mmCIF file of C-alpha atoms in Angstrom:
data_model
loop_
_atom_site.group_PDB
_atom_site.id
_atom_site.type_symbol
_atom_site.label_atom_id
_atom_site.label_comp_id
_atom_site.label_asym_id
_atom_site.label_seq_id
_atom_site.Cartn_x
_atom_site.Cartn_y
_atom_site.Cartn_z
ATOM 1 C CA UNK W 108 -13.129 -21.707 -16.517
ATOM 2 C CA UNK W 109 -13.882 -21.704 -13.286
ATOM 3 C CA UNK W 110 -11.441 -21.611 -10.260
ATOM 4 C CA UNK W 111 -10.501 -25.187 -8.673
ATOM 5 C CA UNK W 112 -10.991 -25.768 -5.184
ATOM 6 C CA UNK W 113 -9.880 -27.861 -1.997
ATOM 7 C CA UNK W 114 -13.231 -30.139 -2.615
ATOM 8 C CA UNK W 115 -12.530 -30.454 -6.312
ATOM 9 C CA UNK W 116 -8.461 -31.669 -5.437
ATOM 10 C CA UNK W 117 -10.134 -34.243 -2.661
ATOM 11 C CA UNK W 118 -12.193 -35.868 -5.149
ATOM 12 C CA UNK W 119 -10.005 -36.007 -8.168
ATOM 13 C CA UNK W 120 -7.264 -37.659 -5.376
ATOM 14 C CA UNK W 121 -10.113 -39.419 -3.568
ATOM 15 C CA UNK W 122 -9.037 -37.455 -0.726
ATOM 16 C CA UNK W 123 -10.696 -36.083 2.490
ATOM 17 C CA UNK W 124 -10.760 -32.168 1.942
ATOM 18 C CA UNK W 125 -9.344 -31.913 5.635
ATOM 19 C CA UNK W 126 -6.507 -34.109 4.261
ATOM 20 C CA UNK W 127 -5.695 -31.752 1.043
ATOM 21 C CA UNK W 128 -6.248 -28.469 3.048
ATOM 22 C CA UNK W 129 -3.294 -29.776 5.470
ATOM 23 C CA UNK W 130 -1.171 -30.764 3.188
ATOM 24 C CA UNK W 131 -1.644 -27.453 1.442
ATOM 25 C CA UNK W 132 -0.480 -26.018 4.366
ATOM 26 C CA UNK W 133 2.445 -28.086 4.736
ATOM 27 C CA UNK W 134 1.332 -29.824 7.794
ATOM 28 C CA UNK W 135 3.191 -32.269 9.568
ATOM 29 C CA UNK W 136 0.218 -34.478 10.260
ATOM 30 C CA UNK W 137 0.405 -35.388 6.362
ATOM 31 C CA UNK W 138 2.579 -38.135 5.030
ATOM 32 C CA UNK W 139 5.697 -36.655 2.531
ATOM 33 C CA UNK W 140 3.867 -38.744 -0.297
ATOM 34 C CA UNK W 141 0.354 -37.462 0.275
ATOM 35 C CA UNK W 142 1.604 -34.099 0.294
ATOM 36 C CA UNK W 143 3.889 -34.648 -2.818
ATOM 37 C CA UNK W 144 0.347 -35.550 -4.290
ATOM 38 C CA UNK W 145 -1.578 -32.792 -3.361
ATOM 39 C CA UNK W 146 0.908 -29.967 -4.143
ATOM 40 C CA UNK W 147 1.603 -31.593 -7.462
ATOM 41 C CA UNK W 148 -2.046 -31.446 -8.701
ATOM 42 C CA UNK W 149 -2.883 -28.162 -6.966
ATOM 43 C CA UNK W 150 0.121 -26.845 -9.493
ATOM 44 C CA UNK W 151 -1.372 -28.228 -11.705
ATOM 45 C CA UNK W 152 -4.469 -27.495 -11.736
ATOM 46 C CA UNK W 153 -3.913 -24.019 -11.637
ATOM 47 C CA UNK W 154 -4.896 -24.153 -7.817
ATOM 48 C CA UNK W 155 -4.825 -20.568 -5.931
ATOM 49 C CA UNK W 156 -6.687 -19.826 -1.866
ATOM 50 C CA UNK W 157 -9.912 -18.278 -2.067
ATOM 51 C CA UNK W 158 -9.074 -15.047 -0.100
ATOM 52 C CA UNK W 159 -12.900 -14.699 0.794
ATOM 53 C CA UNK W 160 -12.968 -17.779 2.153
ATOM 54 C CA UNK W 161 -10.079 -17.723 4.245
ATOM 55 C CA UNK W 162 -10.132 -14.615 5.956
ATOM 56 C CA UNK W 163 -13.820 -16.278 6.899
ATOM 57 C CA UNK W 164 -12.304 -18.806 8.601
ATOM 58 C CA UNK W 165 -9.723 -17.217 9.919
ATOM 59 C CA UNK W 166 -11.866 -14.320 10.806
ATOM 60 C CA UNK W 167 -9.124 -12.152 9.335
ATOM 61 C CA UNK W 168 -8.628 -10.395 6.014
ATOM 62 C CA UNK W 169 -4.715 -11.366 5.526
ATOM 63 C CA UNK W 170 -4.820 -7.144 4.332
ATOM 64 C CA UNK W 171 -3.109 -4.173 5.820
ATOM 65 C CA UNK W 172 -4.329 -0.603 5.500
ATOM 66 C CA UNK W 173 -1.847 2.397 4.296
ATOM 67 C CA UNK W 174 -2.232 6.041 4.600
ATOM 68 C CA UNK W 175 0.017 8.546 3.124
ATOM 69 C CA UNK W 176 -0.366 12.315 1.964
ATOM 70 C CA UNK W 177 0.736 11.872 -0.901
ATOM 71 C CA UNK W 178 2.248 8.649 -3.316
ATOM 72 C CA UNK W 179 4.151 10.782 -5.509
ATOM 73 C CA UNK W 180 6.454 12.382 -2.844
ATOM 74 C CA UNK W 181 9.207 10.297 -3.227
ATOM 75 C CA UNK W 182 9.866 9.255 0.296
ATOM 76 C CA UNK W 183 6.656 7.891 0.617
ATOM 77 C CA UNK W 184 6.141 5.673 -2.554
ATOM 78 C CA UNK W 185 9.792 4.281 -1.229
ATOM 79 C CA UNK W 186 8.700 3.902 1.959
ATOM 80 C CA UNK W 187 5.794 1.929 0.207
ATOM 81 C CA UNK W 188 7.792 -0.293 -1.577
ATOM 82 C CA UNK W 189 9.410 -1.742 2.029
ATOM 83 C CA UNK W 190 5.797 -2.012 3.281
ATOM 84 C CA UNK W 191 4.614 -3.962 0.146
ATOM 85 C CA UNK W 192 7.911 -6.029 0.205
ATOM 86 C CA UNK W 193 7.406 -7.430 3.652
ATOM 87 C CA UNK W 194 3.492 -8.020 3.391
ATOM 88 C CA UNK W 195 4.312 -9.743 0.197
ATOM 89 C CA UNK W 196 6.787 -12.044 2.152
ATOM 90 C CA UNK W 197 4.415 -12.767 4.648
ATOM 91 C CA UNK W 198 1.032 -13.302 2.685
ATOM 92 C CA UNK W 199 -0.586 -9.944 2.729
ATOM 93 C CA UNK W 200 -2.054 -7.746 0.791
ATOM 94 C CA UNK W 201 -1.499 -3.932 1.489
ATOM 95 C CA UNK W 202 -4.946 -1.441 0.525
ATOM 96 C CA UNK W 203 -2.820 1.981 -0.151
ATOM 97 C CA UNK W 204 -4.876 5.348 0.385
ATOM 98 C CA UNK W 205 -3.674 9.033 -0.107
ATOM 99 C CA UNK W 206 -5.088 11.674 2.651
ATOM 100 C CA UNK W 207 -3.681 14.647 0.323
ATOM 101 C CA UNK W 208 -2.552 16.058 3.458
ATOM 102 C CA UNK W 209 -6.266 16.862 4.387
ATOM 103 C CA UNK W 210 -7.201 15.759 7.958
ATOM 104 C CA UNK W 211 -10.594 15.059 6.917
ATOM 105 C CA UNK W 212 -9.882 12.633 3.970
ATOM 106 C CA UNK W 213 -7.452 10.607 6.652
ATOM 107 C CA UNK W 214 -10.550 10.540 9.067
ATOM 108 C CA UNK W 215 -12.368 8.904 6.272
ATOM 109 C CA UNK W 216 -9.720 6.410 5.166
ATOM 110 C CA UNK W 217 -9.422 5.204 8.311
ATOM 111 C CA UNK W 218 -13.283 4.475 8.399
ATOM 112 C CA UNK W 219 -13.090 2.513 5.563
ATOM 113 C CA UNK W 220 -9.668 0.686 6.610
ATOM 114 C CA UNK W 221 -11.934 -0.286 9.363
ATOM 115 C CA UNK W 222 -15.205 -0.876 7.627
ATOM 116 C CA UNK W 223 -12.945 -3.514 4.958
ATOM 117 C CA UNK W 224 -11.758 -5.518 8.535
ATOM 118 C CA UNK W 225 -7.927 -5.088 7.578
ATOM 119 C CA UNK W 226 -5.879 -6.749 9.608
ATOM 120 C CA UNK W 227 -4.227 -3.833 10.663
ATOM 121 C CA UNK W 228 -3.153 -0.166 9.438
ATOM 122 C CA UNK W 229 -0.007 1.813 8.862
ATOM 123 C CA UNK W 230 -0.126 5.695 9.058
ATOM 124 C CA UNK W 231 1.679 8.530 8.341
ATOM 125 C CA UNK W 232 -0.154 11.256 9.465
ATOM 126 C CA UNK W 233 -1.187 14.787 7.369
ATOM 127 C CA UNK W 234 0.019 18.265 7.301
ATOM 128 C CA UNK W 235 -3.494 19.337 8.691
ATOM 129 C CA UNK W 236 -4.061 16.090 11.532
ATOM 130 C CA UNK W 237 -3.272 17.873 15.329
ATOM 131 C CA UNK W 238 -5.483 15.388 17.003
ATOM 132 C CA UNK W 239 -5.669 11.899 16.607
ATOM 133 C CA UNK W 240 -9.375 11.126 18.782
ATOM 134 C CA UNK W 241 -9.631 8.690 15.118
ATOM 135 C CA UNK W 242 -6.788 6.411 15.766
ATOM 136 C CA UNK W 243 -7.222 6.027 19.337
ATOM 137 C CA UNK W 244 -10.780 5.037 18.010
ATOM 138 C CA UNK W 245 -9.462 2.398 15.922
ATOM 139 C CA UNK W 246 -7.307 0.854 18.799
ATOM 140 C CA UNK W 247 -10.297 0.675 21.242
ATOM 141 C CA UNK W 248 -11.531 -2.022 18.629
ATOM 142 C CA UNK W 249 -8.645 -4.073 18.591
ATOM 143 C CA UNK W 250 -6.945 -2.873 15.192
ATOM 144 C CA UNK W 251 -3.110 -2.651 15.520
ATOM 145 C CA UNK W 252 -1.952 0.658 14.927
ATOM 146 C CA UNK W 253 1.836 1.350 13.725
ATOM 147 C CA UNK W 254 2.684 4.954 13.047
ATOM 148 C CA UNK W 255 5.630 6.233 10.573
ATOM 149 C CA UNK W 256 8.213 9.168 9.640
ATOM 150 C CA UNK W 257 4.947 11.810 10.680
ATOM 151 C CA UNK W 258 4.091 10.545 13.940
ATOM 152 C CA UNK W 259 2.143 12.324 16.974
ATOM 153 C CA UNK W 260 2.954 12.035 20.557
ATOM 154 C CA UNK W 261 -0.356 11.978 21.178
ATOM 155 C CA UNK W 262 -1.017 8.106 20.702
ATOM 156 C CA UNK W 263 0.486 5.290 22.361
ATOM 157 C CA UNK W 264 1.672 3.310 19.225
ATOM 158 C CA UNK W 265 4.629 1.472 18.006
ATOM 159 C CA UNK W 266 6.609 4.331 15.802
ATOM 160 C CA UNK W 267 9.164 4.513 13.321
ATOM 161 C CA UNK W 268 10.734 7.097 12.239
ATOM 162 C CA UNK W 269 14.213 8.911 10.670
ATOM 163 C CA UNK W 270 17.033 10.458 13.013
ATOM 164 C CA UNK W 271 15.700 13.638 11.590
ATOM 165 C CA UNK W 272 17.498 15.515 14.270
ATOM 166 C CA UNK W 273 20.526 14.384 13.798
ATOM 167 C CA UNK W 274 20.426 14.603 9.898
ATOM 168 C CA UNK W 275 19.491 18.100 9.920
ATOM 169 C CA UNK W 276 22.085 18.820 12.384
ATOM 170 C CA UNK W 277 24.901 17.617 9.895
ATOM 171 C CA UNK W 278 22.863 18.976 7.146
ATOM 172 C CA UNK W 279 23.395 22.674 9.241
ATOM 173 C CA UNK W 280 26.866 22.083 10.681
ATOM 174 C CA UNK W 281 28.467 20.776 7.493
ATOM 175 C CA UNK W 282 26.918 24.424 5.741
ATOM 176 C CA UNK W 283 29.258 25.838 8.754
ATOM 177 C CA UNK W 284 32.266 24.529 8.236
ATOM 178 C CA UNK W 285 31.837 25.252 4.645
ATOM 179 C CA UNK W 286 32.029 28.895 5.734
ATOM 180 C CA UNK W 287 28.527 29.978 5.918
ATOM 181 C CA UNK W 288 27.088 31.973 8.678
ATOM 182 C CA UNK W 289 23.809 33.292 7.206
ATOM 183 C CA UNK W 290 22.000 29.597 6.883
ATOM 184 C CA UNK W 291 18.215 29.651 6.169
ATOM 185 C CA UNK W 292 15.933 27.168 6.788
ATOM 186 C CA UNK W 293 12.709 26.404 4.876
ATOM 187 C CA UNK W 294 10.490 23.986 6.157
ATOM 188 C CA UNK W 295 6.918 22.454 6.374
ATOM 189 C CA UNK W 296 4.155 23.772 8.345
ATOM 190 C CA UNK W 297 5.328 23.967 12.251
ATOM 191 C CA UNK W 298 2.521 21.228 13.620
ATOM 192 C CA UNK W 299 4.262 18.629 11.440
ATOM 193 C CA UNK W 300 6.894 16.527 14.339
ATOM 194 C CA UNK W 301 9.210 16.227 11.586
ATOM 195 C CA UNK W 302 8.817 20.291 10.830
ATOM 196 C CA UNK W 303 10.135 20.966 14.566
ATOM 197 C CA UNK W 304 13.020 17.691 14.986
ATOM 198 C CA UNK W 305 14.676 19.118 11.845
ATOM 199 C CA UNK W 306 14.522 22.732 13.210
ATOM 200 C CA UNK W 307 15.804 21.558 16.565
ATOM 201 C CA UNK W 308 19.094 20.018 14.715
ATOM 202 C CA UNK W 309 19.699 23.513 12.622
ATOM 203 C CA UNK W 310 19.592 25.069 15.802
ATOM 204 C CA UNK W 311 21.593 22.519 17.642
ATOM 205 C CA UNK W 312 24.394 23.094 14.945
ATOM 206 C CA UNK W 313 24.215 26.718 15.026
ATOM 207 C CA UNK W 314 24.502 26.913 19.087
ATOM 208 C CA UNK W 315 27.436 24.213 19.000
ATOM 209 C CA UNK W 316 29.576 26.588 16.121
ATOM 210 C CA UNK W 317 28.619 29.928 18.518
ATOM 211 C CA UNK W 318 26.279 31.047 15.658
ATOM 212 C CA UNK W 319 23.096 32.717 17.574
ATOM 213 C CA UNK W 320 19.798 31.475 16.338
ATOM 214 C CA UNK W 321 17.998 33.856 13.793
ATOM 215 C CA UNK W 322 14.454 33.481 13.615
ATOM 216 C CA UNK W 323 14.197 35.691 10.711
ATOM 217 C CA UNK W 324 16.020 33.459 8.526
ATOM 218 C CA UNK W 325 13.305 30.267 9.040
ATOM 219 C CA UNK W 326 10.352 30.289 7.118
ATOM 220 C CA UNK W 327 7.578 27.649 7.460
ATOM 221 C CA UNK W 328 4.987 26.648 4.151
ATOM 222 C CA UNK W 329 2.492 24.708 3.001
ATOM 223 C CA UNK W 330 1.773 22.347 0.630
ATOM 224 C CA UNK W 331 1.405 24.993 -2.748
ATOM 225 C CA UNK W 332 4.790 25.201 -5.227
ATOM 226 C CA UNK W 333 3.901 28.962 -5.661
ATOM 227 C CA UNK W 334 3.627 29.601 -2.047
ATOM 228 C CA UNK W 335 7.758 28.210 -1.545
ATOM 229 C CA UNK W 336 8.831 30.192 -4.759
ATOM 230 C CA UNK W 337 7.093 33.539 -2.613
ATOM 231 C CA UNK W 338 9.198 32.530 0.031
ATOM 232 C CA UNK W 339 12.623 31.964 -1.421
ATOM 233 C CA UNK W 340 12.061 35.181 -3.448
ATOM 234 C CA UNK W 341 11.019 37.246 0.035
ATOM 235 C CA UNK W 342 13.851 35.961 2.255
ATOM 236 C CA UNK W 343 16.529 36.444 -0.665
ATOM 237 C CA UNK W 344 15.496 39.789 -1.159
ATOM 238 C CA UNK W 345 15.337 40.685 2.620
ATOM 239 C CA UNK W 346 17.619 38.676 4.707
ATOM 240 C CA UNK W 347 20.530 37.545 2.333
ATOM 241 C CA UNK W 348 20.809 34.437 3.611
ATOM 242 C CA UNK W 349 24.481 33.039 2.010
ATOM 243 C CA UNK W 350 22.997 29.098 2.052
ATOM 244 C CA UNK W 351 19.657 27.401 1.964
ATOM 245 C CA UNK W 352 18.623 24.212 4.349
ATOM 246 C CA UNK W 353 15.097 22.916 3.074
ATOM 247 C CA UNK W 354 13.354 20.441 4.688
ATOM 248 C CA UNK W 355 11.212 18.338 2.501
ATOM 249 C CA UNK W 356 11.657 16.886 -1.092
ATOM 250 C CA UNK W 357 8.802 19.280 -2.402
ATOM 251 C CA UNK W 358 10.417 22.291 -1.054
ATOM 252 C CA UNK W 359 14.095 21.146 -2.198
ATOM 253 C CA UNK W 360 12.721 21.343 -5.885
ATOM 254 C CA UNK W 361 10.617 24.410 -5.593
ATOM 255 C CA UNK W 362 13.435 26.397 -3.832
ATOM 256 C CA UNK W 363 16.063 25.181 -5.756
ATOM 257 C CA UNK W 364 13.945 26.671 -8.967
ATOM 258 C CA UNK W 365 13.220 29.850 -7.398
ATOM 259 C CA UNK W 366 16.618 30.251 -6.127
ATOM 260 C CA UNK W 367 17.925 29.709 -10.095
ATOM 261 C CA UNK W 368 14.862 31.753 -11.213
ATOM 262 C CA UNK W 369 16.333 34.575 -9.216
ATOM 263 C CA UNK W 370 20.266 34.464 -11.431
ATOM 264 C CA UNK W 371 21.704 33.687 -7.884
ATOM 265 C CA UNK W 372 24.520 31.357 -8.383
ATOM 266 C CA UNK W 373 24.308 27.708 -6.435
ATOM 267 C CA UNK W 374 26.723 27.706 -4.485
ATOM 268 C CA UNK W 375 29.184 30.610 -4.765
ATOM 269 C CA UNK W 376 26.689 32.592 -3.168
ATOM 270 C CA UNK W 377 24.164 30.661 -2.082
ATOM 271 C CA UNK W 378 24.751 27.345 -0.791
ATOM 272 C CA UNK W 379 21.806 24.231 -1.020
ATOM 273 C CA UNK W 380 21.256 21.312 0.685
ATOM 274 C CA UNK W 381 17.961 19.292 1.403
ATOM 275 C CA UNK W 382 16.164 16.810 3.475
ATOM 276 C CA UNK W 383 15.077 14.584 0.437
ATOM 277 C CA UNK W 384 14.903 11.564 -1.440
ATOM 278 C CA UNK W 385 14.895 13.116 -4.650
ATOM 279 C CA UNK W 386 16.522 10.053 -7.191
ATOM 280 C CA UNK W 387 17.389 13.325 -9.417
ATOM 281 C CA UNK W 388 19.095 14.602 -6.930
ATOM 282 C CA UNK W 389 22.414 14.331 -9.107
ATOM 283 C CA UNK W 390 20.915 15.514 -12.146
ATOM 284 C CA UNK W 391 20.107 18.910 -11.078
ATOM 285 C CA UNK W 392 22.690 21.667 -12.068
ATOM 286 C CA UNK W 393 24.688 21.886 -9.584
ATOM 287 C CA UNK W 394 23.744 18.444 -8.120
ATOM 288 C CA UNK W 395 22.192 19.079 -4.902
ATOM 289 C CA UNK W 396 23.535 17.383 -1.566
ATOM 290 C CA UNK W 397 20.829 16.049 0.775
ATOM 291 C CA UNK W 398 20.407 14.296 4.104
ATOM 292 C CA UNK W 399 18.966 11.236 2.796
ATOM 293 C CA UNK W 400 15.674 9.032 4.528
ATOM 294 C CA UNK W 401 16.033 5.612 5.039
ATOM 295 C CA UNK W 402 12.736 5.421 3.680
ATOM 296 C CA UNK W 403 12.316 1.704 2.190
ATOM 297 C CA UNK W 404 13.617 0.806 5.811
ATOM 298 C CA UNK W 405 11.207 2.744 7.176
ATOM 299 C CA UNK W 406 8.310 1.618 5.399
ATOM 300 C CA UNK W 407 9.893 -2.233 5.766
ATOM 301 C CA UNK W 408 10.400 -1.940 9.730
ATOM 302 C CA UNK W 409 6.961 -0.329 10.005
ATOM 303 C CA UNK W 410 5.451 -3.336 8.190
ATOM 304 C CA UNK W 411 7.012 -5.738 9.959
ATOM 305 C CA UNK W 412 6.089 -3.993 13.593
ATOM 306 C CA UNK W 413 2.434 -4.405 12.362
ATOM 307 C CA UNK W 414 2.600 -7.923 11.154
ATOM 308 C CA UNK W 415 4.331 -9.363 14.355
ATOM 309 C CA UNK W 416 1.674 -7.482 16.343
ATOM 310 C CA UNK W 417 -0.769 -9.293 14.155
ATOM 311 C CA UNK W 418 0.319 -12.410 14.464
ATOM 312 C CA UNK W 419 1.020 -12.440 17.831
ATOM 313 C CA UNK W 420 4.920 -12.529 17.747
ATOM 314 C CA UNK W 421 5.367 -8.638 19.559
ATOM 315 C CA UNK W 422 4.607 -8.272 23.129
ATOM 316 C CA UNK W 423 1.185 -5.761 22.165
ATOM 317 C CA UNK W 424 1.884 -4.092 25.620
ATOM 318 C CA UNK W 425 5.262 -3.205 24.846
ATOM 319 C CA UNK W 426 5.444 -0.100 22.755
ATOM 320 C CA UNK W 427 8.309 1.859 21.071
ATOM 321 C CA UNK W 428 10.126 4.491 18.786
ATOM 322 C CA UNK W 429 12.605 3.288 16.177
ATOM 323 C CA UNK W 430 14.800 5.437 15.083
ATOM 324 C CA UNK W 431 16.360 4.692 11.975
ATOM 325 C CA UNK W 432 20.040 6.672 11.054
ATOM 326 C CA UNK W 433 19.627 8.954 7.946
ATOM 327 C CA UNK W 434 22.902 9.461 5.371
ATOM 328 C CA UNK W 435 23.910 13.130 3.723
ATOM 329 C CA UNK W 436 24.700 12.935 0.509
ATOM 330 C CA UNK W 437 27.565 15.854 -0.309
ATOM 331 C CA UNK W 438 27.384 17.131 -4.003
ATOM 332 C CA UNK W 439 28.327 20.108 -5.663
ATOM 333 C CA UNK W 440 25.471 22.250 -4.243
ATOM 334 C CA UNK W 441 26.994 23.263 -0.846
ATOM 335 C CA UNK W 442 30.247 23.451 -1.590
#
């Protein structure tokens, strides 16, 4: 069966289509009955917008453009779900791509964000992007540009992103006051801008309890599970660290493993807490405290930042940094 359209309502109702395309829009220019009319058939008949043929006329494609490293990280398939929740709300359709934390792959997403005429794109950048010539690019040609949680101070774009500082400094200080003094911190590769906010909180914490900053007991790794486990296994045997900080859901799980794989008891003597959204958090044995990401808030205040650009209700010349408060989550782990 083929789909009905505006032209097909107009004759069955012996209608003008201007007439039934206004009062499927609600207009005000259409009488209450007419409209009753119109909406009633459209229903049912079935009667859905031809997408083709409105982003045509509106010479827009009522789509957004997303690029993550990675959907399966947790934090970024929630942060997803806030996108999709507000594009939803407001008529859009969001195009999701993956740059697998290759700087390459993102250059060619963004080409073909670009080369579908999205409306706009949301970005969240990857472990390997240090310059970002390819968004600029995209701005020159009037695309709106909103970047989230991995941003770069080297474009002028509305951001959002977590209080990482300030979660990793509770994350650190509460390991203090617990009794620790020997407080590792394993993080993600040191170009990342949330590898560097979270170190400058551990460090904060350590200066403000008179704790001097130990560079030995901070290791930085990539994206491999084996490469963490080498880690974990290298500073355990070495420094003796007496707790753990990590600073990414990926490397909460793959230390936390090693750390068990080693017979070292979490957390008589070796505390744990991560910067995750792990939802097993509380399964794990002992259940591990984290600094939590607001990341559905996140990805839902970084939607609607593009979407008010897009439709004209933001100020375009007016950019800014949202910070959005994180939440730790105390379990058994750094006790």
């Amino acid at each position: 069966m083929e789909a009905i359209t505006i032209k097909d309502i107009a004759k069955a109702l012996n209608l003008s289509t201007s007439t039934v395309s206004r009062a499927l829009r609600g207009s005000y220019e259409i009488n209450p009955e007419t409209k009753k009319l119109v909406l009633e058939y459209a229903k049912k008949m079935n009667y859905h917008p031809n997408p083709i043929a409105l982003s045509l006329k509106e010479n827009r494609s009522r789509a957004i453009g997303v690029i993550v490293p990675e959907i399966a990280n947790n934090f970024f398939s929630q942060a997803i779900n806030g996108i999709e929740a507000v594009a939803y709300d407001r008529g859009y359709h969001v195009v999701i791509f993956q740059s697998h934390e290759s700087y390459e792959r993102e250059r060619s997403n963004i080409q073909h964000l670009v080369g579908r005429k999205v409306d706009g794109v949301l970005i969240s950048l990857s472990g390997q992007t240090t310059e970002v010539n390819h968004l600029s690019e995209i701005q020159k040609r009037g695309v709106p540009l909103v970047v989230f949680d991995r941003i770069s101070n080297e474009i002028e774009a509305n951001k959002v992103i977590a209080d990482n500082f300030q979660g990793a400094f509770e994350a650190a200080e509460h390991l203090i006051l617990s009794g620790r003094k020997r407080i590792a911190h394993i993080t993600s590769p040191s170009l990342l801008y949330t590898t560097n906010e979270r170190l400058e909180g551990y460090k904060a914490a350590l200066e403000k309890h008179g704790i001097p900053f130990n560079e030995n007991l901070v290791r930085y790794c990539g994206f491999a599970p084996e490469e963490a486990r080498e880690v974990i296994f290298e500073l355990l045997d070495t420094q003796k660290p007496d707790a753990i900080f990590t600073a990414s859901d990926r490397l909460a799980l793959d230390c936390f493993a090693a750390v068990k794989a080693k017979g070292i008891d979490i957390p008589e003597q070796v505390a744990f807490i991560g910067f995750t959204n792990l939802q097993v958090a509380h399964l794990l044995d002992p259940p591990l405290s984290t600094v939590v990401q607001p990341a559905f808030e996140i990805g839902k205040t970084a939607a609607e930042m593009l979407l008010d650009t897009i439709d004209n209700k933001r100020n375009t010349a007016t950019i800014k940094t949202i910070k959005i408060p994180t939440e730790v989550n105390l379990r058994t782990s750094s006790d």
